[in-house]
PDB file of C-alpha atoms in Angstrom:
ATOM      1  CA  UNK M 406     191.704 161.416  62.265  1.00  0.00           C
ATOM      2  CA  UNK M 407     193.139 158.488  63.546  1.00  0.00           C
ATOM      3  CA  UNK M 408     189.680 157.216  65.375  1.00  0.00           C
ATOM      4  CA  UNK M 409     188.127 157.920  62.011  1.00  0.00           C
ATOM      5  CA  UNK M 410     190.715 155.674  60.272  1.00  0.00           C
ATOM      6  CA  UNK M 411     190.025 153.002  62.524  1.00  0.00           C
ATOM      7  CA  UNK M 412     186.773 153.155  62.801  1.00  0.00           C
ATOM      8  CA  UNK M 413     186.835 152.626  58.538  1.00  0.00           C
ATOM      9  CA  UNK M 414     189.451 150.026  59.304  1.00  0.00           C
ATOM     10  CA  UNK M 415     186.573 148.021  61.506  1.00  0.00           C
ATOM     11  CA  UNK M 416     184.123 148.757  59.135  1.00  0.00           C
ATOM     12  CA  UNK M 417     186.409 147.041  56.451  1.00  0.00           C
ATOM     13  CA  UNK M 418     186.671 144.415  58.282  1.00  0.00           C
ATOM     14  CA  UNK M 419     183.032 143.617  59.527  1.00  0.00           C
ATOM     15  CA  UNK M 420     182.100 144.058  55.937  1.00  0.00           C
ATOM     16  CA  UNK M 421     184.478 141.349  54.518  1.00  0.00           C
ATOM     17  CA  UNK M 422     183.845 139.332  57.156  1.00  0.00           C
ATOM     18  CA  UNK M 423     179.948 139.099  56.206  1.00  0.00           C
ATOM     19  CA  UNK M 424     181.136 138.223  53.133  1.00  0.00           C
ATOM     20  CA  UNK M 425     182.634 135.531  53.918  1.00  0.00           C
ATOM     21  CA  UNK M 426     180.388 134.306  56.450  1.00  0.00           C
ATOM     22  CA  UNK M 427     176.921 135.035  54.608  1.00  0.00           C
ATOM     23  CA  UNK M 428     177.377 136.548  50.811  1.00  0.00           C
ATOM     24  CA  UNK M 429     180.293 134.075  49.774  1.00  0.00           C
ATOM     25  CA  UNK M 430     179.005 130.709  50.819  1.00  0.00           C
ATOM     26  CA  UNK M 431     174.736 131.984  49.689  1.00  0.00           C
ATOM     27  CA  UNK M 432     176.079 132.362  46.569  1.00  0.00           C
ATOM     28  CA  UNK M 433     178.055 128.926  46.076  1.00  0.00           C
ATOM     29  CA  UNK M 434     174.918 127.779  47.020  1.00  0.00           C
ATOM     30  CA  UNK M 435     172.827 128.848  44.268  1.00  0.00           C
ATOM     31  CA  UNK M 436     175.426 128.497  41.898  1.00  0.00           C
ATOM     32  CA  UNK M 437     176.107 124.903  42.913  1.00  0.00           C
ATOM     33  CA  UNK M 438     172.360 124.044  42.766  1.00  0.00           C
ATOM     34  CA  UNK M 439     171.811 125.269  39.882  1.00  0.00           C
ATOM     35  CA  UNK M 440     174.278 123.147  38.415  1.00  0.00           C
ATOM     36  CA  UNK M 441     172.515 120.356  40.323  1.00  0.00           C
ATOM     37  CA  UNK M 442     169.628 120.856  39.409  1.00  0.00           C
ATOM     38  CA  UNK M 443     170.171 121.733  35.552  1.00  0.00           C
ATOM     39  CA  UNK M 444     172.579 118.124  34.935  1.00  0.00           C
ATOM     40  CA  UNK M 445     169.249 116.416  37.429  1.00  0.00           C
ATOM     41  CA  UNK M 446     166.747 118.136  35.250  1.00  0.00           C
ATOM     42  CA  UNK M 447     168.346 117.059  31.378  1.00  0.00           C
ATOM     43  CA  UNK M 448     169.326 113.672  32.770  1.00  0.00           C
ATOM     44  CA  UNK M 449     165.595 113.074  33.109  1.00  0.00           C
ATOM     45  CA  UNK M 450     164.183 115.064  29.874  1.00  0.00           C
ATOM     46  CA  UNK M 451     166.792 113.760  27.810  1.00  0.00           C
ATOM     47  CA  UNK M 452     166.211 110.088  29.287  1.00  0.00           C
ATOM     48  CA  UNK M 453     162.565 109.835  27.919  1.00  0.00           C
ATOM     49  CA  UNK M 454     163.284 107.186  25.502  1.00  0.00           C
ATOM     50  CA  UNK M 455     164.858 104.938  27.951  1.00  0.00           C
ATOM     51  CA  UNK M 456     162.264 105.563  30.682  1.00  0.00           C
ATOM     52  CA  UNK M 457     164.895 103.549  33.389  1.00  0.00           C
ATOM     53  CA  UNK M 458     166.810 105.091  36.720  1.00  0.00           C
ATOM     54  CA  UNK M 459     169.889 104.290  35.797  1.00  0.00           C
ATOM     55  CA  UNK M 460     171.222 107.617  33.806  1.00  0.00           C
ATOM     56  CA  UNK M 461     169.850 110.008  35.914  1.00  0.00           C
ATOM     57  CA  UNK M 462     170.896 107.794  39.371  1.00  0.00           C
ATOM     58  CA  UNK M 463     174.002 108.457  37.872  1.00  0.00           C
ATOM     59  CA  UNK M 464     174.201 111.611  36.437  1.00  0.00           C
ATOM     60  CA  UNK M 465     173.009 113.140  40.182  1.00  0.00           C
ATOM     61  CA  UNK M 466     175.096 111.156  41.982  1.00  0.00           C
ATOM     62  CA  UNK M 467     178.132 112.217  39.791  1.00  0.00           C
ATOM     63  CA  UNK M 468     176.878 116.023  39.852  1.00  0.00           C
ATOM     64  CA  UNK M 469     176.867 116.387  43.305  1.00  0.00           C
ATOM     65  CA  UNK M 470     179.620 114.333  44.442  1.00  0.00           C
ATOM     66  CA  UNK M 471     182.135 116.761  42.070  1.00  0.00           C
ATOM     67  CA  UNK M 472     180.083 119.727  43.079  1.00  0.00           C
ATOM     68  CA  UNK M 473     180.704 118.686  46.835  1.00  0.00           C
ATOM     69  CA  UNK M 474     184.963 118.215  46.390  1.00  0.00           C
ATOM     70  CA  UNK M 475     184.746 121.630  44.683  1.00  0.00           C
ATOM     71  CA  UNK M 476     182.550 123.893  46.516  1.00  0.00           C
ATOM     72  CA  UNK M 477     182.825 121.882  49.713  1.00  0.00           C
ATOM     73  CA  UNK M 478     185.546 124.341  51.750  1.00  0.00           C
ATOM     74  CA  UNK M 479     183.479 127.371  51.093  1.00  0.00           C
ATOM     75  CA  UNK M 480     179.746 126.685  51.971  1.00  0.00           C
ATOM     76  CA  UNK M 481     179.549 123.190  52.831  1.00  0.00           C
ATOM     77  CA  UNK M 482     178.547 121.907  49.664  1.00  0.00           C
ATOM     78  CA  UNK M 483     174.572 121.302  50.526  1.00  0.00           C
ATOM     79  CA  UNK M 484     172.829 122.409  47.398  1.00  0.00           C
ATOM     80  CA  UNK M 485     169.514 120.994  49.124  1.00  0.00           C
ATOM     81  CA  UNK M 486     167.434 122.207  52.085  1.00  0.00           C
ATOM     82  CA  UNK M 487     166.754 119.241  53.612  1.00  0.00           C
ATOM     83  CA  UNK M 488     170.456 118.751  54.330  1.00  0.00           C
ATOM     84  CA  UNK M 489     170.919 122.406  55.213  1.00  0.00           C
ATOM     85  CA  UNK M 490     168.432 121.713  57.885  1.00  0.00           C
ATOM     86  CA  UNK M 491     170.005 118.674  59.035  1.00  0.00           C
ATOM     87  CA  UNK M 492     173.570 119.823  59.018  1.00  0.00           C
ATOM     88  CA  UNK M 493     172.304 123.255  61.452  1.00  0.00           C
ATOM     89  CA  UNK M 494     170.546 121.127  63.898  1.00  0.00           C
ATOM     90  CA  UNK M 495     173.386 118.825  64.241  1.00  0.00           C
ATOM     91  CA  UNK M 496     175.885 121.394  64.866  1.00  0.00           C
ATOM     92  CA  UNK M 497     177.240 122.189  61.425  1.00  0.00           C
ATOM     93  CA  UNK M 498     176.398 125.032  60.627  1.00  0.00           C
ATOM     94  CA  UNK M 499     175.507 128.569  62.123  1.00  0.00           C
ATOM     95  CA  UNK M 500     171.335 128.633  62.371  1.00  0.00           C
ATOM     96  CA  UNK M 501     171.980 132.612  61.022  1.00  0.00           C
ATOM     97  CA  UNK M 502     172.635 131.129  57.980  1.00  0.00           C
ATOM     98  CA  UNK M 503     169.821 128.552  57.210  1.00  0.00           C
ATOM     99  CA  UNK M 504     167.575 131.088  56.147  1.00  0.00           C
ATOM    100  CA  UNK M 505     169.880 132.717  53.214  1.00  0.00           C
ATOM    101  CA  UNK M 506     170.812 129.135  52.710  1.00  0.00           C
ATOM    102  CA  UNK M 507     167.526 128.317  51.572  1.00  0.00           C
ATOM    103  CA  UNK M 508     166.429 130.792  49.921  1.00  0.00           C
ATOM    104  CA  UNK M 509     169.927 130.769  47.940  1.00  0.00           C
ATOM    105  CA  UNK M 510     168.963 126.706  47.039  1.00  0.00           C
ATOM    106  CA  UNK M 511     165.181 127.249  45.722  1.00  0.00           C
ATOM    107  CA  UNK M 512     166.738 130.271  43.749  1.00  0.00           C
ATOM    108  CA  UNK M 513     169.367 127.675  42.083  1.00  0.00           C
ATOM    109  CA  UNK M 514     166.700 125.325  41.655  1.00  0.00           C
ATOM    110  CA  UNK M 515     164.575 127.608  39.759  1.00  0.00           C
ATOM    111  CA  UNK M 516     167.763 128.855  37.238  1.00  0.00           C
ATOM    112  CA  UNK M 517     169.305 125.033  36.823  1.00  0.00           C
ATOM    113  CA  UNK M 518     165.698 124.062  35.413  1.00  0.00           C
ATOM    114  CA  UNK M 519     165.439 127.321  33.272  1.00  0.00           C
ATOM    115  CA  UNK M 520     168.787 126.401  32.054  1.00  0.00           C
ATOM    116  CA  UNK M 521     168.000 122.428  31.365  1.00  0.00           C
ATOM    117  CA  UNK M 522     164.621 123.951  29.240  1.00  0.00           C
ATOM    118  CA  UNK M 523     166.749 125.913  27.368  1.00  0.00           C
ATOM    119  CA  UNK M 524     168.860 123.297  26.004  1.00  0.00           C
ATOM    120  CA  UNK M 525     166.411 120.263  25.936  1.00  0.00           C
ATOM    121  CA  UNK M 526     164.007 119.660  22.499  1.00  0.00           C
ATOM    122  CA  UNK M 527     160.545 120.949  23.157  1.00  0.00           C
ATOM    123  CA  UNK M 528     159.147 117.386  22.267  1.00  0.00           C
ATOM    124  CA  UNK M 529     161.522 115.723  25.307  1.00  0.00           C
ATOM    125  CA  UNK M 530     160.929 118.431  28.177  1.00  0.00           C
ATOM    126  CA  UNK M 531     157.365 118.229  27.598  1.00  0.00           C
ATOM    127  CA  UNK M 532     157.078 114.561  27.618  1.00  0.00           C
ATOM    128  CA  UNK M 533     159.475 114.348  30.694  1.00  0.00           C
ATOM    129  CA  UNK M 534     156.899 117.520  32.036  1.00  0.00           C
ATOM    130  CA  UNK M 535     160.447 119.210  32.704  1.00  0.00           C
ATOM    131  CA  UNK M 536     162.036 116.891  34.628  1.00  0.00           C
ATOM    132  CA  UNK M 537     160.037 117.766  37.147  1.00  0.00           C
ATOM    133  CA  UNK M 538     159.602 114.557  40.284  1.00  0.00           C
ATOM    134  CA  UNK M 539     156.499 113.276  40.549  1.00  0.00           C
ATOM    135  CA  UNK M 540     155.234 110.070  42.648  1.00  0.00           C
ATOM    136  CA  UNK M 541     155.019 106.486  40.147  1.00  0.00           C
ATOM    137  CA  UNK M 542     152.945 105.032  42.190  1.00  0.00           C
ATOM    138  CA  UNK M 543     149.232 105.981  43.307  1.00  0.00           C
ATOM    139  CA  UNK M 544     149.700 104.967  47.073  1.00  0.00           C
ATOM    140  CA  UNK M 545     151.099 108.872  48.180  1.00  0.00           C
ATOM    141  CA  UNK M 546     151.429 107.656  51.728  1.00  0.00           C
ATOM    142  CA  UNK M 547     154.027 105.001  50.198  1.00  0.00           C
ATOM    143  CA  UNK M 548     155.960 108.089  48.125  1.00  0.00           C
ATOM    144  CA  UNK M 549     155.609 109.966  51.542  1.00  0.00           C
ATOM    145  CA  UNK M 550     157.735 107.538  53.309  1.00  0.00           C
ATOM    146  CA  UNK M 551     160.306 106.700  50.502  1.00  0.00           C
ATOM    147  CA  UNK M 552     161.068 110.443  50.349  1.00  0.00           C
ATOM    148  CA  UNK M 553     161.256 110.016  54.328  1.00  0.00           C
ATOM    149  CA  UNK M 554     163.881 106.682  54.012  1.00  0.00           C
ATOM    150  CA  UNK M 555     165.569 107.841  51.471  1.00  0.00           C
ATOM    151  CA  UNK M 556     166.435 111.442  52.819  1.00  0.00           C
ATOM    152  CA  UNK M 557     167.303 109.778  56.266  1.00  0.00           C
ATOM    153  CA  UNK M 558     169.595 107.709  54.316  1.00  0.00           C
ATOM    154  CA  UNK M 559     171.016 110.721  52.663  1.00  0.00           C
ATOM    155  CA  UNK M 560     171.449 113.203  55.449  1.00  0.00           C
ATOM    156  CA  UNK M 561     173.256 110.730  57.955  1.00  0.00           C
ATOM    157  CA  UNK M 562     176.037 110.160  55.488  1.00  0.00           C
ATOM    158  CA  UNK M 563     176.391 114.218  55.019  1.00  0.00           C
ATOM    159  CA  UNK M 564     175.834 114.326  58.893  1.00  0.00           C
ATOM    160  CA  UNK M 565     178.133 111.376  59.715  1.00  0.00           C
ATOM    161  CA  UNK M 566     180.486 111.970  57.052  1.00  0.00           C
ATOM    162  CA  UNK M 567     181.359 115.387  57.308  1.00  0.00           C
ATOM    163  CA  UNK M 568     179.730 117.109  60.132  1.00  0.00           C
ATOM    164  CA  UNK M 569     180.436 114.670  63.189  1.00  0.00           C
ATOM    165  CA  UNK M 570     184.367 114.582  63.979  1.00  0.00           C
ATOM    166  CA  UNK M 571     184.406 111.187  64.918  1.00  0.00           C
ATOM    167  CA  UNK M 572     183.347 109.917  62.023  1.00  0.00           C
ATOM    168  CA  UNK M 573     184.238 112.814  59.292  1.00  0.00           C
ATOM    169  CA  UNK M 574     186.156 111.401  56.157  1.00  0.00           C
ATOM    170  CA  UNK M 575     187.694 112.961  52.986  1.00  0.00           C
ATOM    171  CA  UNK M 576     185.836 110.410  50.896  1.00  0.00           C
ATOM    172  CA  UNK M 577     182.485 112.119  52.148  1.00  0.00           C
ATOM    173  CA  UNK M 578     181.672 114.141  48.664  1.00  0.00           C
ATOM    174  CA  UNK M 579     181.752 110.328  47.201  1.00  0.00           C
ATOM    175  CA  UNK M 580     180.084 108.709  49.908  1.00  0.00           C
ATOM    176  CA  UNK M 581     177.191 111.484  49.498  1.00  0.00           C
ATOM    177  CA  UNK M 582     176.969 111.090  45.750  1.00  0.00           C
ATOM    178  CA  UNK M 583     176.969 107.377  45.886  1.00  0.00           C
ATOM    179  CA  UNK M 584     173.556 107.709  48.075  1.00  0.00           C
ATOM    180  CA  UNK M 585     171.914 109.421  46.121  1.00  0.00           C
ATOM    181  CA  UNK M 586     172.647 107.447  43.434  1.00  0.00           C
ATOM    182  CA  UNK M 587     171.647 104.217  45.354  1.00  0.00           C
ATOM    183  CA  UNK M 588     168.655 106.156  46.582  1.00  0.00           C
ATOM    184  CA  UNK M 589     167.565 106.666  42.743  1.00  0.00           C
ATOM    185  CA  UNK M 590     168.347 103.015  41.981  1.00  0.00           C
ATOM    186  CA  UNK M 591     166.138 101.762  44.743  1.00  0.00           C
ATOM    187  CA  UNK M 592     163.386 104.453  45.123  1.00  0.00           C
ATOM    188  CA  UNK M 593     163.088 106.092  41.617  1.00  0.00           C
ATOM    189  CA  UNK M 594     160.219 103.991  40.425  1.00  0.00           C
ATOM    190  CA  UNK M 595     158.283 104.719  43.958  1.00  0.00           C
ATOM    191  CA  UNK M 596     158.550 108.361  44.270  1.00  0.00           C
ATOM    192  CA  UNK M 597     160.493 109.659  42.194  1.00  0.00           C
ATOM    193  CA  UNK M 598     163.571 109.850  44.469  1.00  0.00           C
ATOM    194  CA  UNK M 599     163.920 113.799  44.888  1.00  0.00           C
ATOM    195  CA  UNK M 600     165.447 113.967  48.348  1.00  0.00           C
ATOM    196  CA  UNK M 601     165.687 117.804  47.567  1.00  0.00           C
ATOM    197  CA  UNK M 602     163.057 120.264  47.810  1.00  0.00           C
ATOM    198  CA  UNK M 603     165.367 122.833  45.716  1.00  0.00           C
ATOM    199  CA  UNK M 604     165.442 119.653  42.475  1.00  0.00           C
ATOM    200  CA  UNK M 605     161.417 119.428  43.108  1.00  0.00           C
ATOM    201  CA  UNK M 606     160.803 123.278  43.350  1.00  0.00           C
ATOM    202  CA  UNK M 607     162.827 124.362  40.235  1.00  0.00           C
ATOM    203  CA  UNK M 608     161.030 122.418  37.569  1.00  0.00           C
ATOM    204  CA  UNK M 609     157.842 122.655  39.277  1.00  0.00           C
ATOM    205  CA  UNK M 610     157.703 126.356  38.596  1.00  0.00           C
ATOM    206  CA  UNK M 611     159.795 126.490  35.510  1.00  0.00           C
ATOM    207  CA  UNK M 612     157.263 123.570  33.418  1.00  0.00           C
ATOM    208  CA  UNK M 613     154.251 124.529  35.886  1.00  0.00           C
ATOM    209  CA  UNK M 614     153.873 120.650  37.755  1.00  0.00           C
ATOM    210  CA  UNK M 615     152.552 120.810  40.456  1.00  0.00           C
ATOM    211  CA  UNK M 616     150.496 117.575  41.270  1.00  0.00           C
ATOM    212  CA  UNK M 617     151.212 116.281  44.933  1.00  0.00           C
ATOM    213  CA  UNK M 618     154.254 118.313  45.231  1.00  0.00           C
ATOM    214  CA  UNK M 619     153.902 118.440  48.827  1.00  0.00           C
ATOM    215  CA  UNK M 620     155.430 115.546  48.993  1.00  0.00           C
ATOM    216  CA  UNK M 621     158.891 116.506  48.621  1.00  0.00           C
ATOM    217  CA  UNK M 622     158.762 118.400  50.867  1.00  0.00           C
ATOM    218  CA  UNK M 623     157.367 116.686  53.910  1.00  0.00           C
ATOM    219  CA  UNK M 624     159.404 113.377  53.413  1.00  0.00           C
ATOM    220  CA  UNK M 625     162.622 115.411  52.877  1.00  0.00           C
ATOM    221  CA  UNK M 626     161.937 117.240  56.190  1.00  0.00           C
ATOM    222  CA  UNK M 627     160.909 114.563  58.407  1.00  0.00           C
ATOM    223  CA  UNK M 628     163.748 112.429  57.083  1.00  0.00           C
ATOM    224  CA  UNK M 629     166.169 115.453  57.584  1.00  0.00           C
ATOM    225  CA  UNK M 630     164.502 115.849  61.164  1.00  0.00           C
ATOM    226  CA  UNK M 631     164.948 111.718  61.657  1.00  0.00           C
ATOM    227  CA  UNK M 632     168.476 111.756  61.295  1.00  0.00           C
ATOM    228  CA  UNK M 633     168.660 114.747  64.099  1.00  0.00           C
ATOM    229  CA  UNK M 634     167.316 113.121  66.284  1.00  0.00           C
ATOM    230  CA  UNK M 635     169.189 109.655  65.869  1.00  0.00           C
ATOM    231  CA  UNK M 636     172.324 111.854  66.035  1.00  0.00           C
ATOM    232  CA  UNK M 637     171.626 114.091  68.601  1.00  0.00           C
ATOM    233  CA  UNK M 638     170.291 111.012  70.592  1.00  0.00           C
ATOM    234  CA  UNK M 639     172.442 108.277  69.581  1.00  0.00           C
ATOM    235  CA  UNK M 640     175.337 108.335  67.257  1.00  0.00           C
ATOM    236  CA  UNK M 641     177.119 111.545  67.551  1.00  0.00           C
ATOM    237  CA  UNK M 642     179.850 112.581  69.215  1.00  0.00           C
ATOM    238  CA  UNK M 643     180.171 113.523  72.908  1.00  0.00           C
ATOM    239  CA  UNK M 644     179.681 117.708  71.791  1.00  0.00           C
ATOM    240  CA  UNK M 645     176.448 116.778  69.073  1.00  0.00           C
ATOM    241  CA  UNK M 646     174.836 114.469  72.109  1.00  0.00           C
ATOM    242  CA  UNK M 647     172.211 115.356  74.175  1.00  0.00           C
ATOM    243  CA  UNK M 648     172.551 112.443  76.447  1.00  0.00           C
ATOM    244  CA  UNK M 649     174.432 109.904  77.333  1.00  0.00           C
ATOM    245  CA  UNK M 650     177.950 111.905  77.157  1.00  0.00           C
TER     246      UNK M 650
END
């Protein structure tokens, strides 16, 4: 009776453990993306009129950087693949749980931009084809590398800011937020600034846009790959470095 009774005790134990590890943090992830992805997704349909970067540059920014200080000590606060991928090959993160992590993100992206049609008029999501990102410019190899810049820019202040420990800062959730606001200030009229496959995915499927949405997702993941390597290479501490320790 007693081996019984401990072996429920262990199983107890492995079970809440894998909740914590795996269940807890997937589903902060889709719940904090979808939040993303539904204040991304009206900022845009609802700024038609205006046709300018600054309200949703600001609205994003402001999303994540609250959704970061919030959900932050339970799954990392990434709410986008690219810095998922970024933060695991640095060292942040477990690779077991890029995967769920993932998956988790494109799910929130799909239910933030169900959510933002919900609420929008049917005259403004249509114009703004859902909020869904799309490329200003007709020079895709030009989009290609903004995405590329501007997720490198992105994913070395997550990875420097809150992965690396000789360099991690409380001000980090702020510090994120304020690139991608700067990153939709100086890159919005290029490419549309996405920087997340999860914000292009969600509206793509949701309003059915799909015209040269590849590119969000090879600039994200090249730029998300870029600032691995500078990291791994250069700027990380002596446990992230590959050489030079």
């Amino acid at each position: 009776l007693s081996w019984e009774y401990k072996q429920l005790q262990e199983g107890e134990a492995l079970g809440s453990g894998m909740c914590t590890e795996i269940f807890t943090p997937c589903l902060v992830e889709l719940f904090g993306t979808s939040l993303f992805v539904f204040v991304g997704c009206a900022s845009v349909i609802e700024n038609v009129a205006a046709s300018g970067v600054l309200q949703p540059a600001v609205a994003h920014g402001l999303a994540l950087a609250v959704l970061i200080m919030v959900f932050g000590q339970i799954s990392g606060g990434h709410f986008n693949p690219a810095v998922s991928l970024s933060v695991c090959l640095c060292g942040g993160m477990e690779l077991l749980r890029l995967v769920p992590y993932i998956l988790a993100q494109m799910c929130g992206g799909l239910i933030g931009a169900s959510l933002a049609k919900a609420i929008c008029s049917t005259g403004s999501y249509d114009t703004a084809l859902g909020g869904a990102i799309h490329p200003n410019t007709t020079d895709l190899t030009k989009a290609t590398q903004a995405e590329v810049m501007m997720t490198l820019f992105l994913t070395m202040v997550v990875c420097m800011g809150a992965v690396n420990s000789r360099t991690r800062s409380p001000w980090a959730p702020f510090c994120i937020g304020l690139a991608v606001t700067a990153n939709i200030f100086a890159g919005g009229t290029v490419s549309g600034a996405c920087m997340n496959p999860a914000r292009a995915f969600g509206p793509a499927v949701v309003a059915n846009q799909w015209t040269h949405h590849w590119i969000y997702w090879v600039g994200p993941t090249f730029g998300a790959l870029l600032t691995v390597t500078f990291i791994r290479l250069l700027f990380g501490d002596q446990k992230t470095r590959v050489v030079l320790k």
